[in-house]
Coordinates of C-alpha atoms in Angstrom, one line a residue:
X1 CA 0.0 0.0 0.0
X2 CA 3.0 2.3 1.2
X3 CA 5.0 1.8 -1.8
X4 CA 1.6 2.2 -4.5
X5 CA 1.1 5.7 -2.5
X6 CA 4.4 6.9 -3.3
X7 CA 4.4 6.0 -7.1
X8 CA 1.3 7.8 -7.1
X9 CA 3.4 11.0 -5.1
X10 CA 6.2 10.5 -7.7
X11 CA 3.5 10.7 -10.9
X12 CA 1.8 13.3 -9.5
X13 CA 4.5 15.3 -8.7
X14 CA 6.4 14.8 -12.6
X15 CA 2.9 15.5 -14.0
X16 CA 2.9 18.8 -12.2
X17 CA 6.9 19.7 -13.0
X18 CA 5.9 18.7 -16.5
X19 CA 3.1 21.1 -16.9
X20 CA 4.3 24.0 -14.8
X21 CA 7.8 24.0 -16.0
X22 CA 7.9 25.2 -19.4
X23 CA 5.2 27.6 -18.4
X24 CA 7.8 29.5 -16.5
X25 CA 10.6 29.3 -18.4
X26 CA 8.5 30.5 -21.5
X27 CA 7.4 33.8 -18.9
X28 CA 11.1 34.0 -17.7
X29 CA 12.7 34.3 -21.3
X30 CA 9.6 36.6 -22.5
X31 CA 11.0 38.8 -19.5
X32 CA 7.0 38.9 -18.2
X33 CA 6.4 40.5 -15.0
X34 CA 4.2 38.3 -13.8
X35 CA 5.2 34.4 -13.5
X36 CA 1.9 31.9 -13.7
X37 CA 3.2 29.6 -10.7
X38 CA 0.1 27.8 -9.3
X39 CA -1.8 28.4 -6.3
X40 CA -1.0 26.0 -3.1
X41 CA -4.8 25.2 -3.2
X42 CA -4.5 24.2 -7.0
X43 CA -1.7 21.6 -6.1
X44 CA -3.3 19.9 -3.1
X45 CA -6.5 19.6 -5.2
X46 CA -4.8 17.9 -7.7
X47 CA -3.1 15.9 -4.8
X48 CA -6.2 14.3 -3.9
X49 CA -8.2 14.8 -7.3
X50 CA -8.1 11.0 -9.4
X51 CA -6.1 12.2 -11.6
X52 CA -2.4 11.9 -12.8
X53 CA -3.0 15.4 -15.1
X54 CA -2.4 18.5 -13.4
X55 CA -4.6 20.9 -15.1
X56 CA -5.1 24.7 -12.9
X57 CA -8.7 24.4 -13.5
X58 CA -10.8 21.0 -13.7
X59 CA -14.2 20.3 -14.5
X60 CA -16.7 20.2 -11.3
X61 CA -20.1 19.3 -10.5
X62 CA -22.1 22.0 -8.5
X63 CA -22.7 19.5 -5.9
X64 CA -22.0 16.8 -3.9
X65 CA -24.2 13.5 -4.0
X66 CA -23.9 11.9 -0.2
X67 CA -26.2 8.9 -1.3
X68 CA -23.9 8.1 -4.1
X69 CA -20.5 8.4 -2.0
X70 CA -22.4 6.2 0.9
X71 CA -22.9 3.8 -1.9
X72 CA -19.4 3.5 -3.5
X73 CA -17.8 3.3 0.4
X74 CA -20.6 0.6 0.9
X75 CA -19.6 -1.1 -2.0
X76 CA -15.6 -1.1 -1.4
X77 CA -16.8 -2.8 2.1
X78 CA -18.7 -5.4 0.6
X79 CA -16.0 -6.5 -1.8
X80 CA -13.7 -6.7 1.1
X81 CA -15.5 -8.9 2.7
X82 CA -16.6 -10.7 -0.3
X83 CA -12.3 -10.8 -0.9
X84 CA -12.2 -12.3 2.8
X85 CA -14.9 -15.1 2.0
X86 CA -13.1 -16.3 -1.2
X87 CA -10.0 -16.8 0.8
X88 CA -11.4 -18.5 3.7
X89 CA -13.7 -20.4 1.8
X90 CA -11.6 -21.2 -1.1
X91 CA -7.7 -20.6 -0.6
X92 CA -6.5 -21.3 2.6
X93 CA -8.2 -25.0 3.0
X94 CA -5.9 -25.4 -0.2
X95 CA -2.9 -24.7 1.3
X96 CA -3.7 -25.8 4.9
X97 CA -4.0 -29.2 3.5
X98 CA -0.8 -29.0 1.3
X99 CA 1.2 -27.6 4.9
X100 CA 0.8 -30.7 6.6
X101 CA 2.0 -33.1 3.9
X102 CA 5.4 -33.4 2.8
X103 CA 6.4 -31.6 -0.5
X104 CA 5.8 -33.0 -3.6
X105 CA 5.2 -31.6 -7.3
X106 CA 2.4 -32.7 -7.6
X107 CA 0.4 -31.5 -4.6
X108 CA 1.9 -27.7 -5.3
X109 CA 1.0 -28.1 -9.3
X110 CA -2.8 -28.9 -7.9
X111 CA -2.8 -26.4 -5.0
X112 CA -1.8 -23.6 -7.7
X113 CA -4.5 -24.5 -10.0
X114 CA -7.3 -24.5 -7.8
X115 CA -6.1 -21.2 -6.7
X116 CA -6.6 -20.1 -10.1
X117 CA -10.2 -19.2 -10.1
X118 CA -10.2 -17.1 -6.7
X119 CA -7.1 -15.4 -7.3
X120 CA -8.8 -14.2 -10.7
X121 CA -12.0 -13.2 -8.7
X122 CA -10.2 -11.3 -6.3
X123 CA -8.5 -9.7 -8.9
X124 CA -11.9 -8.6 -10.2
X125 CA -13.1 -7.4 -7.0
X126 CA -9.9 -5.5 -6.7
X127 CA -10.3 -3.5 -9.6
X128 CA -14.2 -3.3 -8.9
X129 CA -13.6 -1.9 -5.5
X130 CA -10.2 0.4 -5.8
X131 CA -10.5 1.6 -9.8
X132 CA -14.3 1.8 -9.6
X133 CA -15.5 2.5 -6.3
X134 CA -13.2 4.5 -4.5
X135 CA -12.2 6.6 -6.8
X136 CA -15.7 7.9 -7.9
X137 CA -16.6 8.4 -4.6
X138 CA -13.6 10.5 -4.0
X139 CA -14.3 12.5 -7.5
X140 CA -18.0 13.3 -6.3
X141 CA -16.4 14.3 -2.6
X142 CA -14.0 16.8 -4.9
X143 CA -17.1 17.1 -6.8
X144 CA -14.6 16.0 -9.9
X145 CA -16.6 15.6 -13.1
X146 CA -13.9 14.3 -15.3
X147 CA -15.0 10.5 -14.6
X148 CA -13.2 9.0 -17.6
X149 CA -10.7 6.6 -15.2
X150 CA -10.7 3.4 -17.7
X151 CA -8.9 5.6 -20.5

């Protein structure tokens, strides 16, 4: 989780050196008297917007939905638990069983494939639950409008 955070810090942060950059070096050579550096509030929206763009102005809705955000947050908790009763259910008896026997090919080349299927589900519900969920319901807190996360 720490280390996913921090590649998101280090994006964030080249996507705002990227944009910013050239913007003052263009005022700087043009001798301007006034140098467009961002606000502090423009950064630490972006910060927490779900985006990797830095933009100084995004689209926003003119309000927050509290029904929707309640739903997203309820949704993230019922794929974790959903996540929890896949591996109870389905892949720790696998491996429990394959623990107390001695090693053998065979018994690891089964344990893997029936871990197949729930590792693919919970792969599913972890896209459902992080790319879906709680990032819409952090765009309608920001009231972000730009929802287009998939592309």
């Amino acid at each position: 989780i720490l280390l996913g955070l921090q590649v998101r810090l280090v994006m964030k942060a080249h996507s705002f050196i990227r944009e910013n950059v050239p913007r003052v070096l263009s005022s700087v050579k043009d001798k301007s008297s006034t140098v467009p550096i961002p606000r502090i509030s423009q950064y630490l929206y972006f910060l927490f917007a779900p985006t990797l763009i830095y933009r100084d102005n995004y689209p926003r809705n003119p309000m927050i939905r509290w029904g929707y955000v309640a739903t997203k947050f309820a949704q993230v908790l019922g794929s974790l638990f959903y996540a929890y009763y896949i591996f109870v259910r389905l892949c720790i008896p696998q491996f429990r069983n394959s623990s107390q026997e001695t090693f053998n090919l065979r018994g690891l080349v089964l344990c893997i494939f029936n871990s197949i299927l729930p590792g693919v589900l919970i792969l599913f519900l972890v896209f459902f639950a992080f790319l879906h969920c709680w990032l819409n319901a952090f765009a309608e807190m920001l009231r972000f409008a730009d929802r287009m996360f998939y592309k």
